PDB file of C-alpha atoms and ligand atoms in Angstrom:
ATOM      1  CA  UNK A 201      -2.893 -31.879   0.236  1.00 93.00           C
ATOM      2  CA  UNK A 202      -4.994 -29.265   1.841  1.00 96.00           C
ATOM      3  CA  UNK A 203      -7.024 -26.288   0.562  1.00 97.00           C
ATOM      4  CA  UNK A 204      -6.229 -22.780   1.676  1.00 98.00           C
ATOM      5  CA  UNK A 205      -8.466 -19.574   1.113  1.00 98.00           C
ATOM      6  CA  UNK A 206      -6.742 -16.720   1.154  1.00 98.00           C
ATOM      7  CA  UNK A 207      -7.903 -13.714  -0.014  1.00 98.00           C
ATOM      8  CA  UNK A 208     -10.802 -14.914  -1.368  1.00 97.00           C
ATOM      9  CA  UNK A 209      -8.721 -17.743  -3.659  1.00 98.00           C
ATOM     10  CA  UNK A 210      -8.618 -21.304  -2.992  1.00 98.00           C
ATOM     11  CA  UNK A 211      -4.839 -22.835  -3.388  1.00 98.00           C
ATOM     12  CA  UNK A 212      -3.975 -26.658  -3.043  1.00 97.00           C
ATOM     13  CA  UNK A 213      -1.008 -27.055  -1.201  1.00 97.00           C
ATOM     14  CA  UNK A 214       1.251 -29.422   0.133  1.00 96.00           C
ATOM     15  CA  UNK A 215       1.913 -28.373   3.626  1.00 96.00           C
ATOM     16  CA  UNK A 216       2.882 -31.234   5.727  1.00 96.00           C
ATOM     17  CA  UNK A 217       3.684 -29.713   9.376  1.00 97.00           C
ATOM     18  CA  UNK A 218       4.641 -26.780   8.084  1.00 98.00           C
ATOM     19  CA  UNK A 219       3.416 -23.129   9.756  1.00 98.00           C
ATOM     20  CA  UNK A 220       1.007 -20.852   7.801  1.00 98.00           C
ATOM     21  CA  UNK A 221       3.441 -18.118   7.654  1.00 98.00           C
ATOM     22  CA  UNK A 222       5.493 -20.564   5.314  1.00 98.00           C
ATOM     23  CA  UNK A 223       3.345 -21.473   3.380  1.00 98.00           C
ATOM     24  CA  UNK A 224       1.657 -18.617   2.846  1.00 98.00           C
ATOM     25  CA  UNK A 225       5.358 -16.926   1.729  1.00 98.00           C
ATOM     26  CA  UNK A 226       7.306 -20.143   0.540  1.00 97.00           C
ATOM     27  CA  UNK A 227       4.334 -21.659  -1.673  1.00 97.00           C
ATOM     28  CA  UNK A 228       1.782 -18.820  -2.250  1.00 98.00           C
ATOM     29  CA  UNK A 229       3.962 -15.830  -2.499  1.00 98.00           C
ATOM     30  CA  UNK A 230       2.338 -14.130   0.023  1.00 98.00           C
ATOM     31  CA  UNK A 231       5.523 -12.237   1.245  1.00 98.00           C
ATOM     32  CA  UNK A 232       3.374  -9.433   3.059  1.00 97.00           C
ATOM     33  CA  UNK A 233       3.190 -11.213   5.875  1.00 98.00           C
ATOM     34  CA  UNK A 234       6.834 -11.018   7.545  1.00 98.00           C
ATOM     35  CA  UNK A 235       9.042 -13.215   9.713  1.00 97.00           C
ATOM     36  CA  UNK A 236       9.922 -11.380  12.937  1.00 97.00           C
ATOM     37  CA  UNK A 237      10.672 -13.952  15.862  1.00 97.00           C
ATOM     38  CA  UNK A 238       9.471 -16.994  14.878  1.00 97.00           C
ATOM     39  CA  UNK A 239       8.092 -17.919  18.329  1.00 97.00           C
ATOM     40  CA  UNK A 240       5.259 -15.789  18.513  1.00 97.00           C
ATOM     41  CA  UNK A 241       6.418 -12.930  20.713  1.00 97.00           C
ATOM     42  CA  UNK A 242       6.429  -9.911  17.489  1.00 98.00           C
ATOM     43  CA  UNK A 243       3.552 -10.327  15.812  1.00 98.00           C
ATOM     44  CA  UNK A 244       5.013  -9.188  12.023  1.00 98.00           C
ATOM     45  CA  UNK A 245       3.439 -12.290  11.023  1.00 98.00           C
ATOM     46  CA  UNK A 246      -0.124 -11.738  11.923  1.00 98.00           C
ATOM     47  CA  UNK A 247      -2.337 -12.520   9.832  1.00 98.00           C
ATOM     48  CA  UNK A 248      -6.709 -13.066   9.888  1.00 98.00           C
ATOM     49  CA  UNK A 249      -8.274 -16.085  10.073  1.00 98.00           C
ATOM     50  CA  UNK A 250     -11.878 -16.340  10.256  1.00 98.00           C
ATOM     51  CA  UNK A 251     -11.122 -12.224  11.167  1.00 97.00           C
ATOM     52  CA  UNK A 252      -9.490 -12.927  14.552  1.00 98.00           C
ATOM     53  CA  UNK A 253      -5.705 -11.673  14.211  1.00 98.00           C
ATOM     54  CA  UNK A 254      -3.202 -15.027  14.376  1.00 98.00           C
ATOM     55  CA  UNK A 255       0.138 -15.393  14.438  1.00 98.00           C
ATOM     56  CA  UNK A 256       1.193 -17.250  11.266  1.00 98.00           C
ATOM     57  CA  UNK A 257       4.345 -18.838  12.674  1.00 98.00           C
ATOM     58  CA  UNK A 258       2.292 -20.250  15.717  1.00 98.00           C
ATOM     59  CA  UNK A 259      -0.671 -22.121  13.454  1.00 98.00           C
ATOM     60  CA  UNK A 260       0.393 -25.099  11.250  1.00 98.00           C
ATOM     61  CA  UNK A 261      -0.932 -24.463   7.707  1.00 98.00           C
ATOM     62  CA  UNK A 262      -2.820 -27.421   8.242  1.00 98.00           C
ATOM     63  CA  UNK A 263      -5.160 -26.288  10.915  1.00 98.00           C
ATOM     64  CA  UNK A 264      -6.153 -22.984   8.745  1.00 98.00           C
ATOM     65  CA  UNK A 265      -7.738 -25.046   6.101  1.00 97.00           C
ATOM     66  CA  UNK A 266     -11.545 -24.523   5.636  1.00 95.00           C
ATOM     67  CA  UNK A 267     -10.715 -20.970   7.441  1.00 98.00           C
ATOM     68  CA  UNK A 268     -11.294 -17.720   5.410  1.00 98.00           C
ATOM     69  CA  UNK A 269      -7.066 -16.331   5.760  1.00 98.00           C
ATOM     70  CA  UNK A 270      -6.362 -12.819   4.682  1.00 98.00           C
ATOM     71  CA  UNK A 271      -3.256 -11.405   4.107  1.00 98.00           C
ATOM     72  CA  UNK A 272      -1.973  -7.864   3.422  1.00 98.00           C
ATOM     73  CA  UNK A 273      -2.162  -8.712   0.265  1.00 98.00           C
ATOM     74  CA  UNK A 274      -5.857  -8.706   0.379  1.00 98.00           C
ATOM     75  CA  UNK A 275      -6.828  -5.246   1.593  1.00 97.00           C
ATOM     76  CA  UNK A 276      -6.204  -3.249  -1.689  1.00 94.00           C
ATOM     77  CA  UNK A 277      -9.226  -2.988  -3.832  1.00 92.00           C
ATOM     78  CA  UNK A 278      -9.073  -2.364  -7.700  1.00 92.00           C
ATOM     79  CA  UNK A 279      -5.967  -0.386  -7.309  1.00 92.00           C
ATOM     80  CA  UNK A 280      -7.204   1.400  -4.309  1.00 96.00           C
ATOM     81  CA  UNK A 281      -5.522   0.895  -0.894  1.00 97.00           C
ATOM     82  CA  UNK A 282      -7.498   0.124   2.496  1.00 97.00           C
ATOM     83  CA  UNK A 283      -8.269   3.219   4.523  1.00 97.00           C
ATOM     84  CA  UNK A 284      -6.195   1.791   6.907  1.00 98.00           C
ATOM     85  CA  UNK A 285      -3.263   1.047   4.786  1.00 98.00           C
ATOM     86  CA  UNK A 286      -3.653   4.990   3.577  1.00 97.00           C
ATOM     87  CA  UNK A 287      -4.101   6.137   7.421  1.00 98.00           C
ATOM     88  CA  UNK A 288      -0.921   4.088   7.996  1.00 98.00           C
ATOM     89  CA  UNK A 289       0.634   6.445   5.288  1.00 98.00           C
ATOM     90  CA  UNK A 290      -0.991   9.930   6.062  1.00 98.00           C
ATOM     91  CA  UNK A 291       0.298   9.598   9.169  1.00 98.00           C
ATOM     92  CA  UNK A 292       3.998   8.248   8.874  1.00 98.00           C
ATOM     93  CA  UNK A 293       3.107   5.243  11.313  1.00 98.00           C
ATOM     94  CA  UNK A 294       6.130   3.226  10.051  1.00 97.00           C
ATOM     95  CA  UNK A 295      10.055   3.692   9.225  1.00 97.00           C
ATOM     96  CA  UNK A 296      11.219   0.400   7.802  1.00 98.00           C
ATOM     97  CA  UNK A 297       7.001  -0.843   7.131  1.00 97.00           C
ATOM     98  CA  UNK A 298       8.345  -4.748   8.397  1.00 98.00           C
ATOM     99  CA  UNK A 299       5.860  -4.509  11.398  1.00 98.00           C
ATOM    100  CA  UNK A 300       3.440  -2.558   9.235  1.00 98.00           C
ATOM    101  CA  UNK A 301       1.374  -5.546   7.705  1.00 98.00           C
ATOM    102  CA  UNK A 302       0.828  -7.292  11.261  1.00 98.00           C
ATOM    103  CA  UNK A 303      -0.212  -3.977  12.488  1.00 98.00           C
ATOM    104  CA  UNK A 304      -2.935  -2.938  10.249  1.00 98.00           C
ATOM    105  CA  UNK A 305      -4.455  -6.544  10.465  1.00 98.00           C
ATOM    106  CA  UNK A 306      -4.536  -6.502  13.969  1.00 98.00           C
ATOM    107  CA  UNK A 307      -6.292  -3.099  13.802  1.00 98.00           C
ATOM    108  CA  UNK A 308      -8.848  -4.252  11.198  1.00 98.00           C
ATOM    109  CA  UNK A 309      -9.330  -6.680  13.462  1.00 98.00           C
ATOM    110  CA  UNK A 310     -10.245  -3.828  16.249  1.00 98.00           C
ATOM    111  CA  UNK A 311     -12.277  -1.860  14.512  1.00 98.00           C
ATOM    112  CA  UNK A 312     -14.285  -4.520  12.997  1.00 97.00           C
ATOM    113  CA  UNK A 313     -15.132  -5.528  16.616  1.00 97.00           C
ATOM    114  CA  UNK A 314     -15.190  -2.441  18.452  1.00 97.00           C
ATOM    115  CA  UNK A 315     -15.246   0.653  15.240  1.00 97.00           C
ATOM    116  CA  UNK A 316     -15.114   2.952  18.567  1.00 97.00           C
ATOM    117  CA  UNK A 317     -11.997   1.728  20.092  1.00 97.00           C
ATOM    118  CA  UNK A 318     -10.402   4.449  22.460  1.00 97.00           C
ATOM    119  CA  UNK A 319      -6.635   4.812  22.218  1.00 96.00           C
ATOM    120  CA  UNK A 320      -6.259   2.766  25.141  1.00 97.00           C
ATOM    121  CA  UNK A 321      -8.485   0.278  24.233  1.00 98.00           C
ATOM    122  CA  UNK A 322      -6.625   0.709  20.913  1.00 98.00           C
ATOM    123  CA  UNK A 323      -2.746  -0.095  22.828  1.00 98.00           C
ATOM    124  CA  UNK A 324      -4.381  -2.592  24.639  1.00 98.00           C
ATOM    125  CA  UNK A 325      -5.310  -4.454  21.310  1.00 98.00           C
ATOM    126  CA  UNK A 326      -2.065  -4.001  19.279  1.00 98.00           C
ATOM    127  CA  UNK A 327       0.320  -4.639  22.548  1.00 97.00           C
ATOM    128  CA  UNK A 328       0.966  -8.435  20.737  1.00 97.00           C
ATOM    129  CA  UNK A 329       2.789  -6.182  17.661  1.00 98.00           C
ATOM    130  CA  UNK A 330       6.157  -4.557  18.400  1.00 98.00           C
ATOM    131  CA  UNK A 331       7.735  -1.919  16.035  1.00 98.00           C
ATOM    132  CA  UNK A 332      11.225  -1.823  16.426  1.00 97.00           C
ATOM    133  CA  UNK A 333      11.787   1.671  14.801  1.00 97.00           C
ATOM    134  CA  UNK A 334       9.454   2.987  17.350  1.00 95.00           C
ATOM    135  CA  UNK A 335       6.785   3.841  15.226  1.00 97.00           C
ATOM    136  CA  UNK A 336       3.758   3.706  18.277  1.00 97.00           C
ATOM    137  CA  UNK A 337       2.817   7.205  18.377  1.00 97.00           C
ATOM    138  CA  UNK A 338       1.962   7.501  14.676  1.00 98.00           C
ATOM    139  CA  UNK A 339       0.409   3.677  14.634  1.00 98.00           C
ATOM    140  CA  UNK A 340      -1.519   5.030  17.658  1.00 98.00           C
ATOM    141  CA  UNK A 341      -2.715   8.396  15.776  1.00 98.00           C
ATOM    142  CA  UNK A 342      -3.549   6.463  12.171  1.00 98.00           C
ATOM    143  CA  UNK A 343      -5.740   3.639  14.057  1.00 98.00           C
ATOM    144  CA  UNK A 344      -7.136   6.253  16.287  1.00 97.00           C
ATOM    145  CA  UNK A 345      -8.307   8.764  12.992  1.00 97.00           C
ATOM    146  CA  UNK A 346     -10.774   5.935  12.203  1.00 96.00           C
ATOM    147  CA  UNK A 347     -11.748   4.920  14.955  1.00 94.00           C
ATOM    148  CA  UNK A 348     -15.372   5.980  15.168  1.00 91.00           C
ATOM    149  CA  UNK A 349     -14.648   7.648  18.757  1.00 80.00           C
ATOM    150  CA  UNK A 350     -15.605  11.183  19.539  1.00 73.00           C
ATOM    151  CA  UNK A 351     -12.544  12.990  18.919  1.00 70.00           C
ATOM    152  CA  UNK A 352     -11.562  15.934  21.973  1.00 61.00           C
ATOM    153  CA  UNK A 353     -10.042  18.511  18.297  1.00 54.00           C
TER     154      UNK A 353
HETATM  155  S1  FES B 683       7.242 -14.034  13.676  1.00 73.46           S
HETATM  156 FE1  FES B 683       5.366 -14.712  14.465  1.00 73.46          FE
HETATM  157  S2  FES B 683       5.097 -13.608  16.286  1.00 73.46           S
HETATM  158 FE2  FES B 683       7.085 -13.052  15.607  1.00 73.46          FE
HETATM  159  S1  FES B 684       8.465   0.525  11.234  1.00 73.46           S
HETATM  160 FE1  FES B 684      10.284  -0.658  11.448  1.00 73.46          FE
HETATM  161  S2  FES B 684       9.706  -2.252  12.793  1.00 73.46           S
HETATM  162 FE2  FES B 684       7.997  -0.954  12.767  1.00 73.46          FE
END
C-alpha cells in the first residue's frame, strides 16, 4: 500500500507497478486527467506533482507518494472555477476539452514560475501538449490574458 495526496486528500491505495494516470482514474476516480498516447508524447495526462507538470502515464503511482499531486479536479474552489479554467472558456480554447485538463496544468505550472510569460515563452512551455482539434490560437490567447505581461491593446 502507498499513500497518495491528491488534491489536498490522502488515499491508500494499492498500486503495485501501476502508472499514476491509472490510478489516479481506475482507483480514485480522478477521470480529469485523460489518456491520450500512453507513451508520453500528448501530454492529456499531465498532471502536478510537487507543481512541476508530469506526465501521469510516464510516473509509476508508486514514485508520486509523499508528493503533493493535483489534478483538474482540484482547481475549482467552492463552486467557483480557476481563472484559468474560466480563461480557457472566455476564450473558446478547446473543441472536444480532452487536451484541455493537461493544458491548463501545464499553464498553472507557467505562470506560477514565470506570471509574465510572453506568448513565446508561453508555446515554448505548452509545446509537450498537443490539441488535436487545433485549438492553439485560443489556448495561446486564454494563457496569454493572464499572463502578467504588458499587453501591446
Ligand atoms: S497519455 Fe501521457 S503523454 Fe500521452
Ligand atoms: S480541444 Fe480537442 S484535442 Fe484539444
Amino acid at each position: 500500500m502507498i499513500v497518495l495526496r491528491v488534491n489536498g486528500i490522502e488515499h491508500e491505495v494499492e498500486a503495485g507497478t501501476r502508472t499514476l494516470l491509472e490510478v489516479l482514474r481506475e482507483d480514485l476516480g480522478f477521470v480529469g486527467t485523460k489518456e491520450g498516447c500512453g507513451i508520453g508524447v500528448c501530454g492529456t495526462c499531465t498532471v502536478l506533482v510537487d507543481g512541476k507538470p508530469i506526465s501521469g502515464c510516464l510516473m509509476l503511482a508508486a514514485q508520486a507518494a509523499g508528493k503533493e499531486i493535483l489534478t483538474i479536479e482540484g482547481l475549482e474552489h467552492d463552486g467557483r472555477l480557476h481563472p484559468l479554467q474560466q480563461a480557457f472558456i472566455d476564450h473558446g480554447a478547446f473543441q472536444c476539452a480532452y487536451c484541455t485538463p493537461g493544458f491548463v496544468l501545464s499553464a498553472l505550472a507557467l505562470l506560477t514560475e514565470n506570471p509574465s510569460a510572453n506568448e513565446s515563452e508561453i508555446q515554448d512551455y505548452l509545446s509537450g501538449n498537443l490539441c488535436r482539434c487545433g485549438s492553439y490560437k485560443n489556448i495561446l490567447r486564454a494563457v496569454s490574458s493572464l499572463s502578467l505581461e504588458p499587453k501591446s491593446n
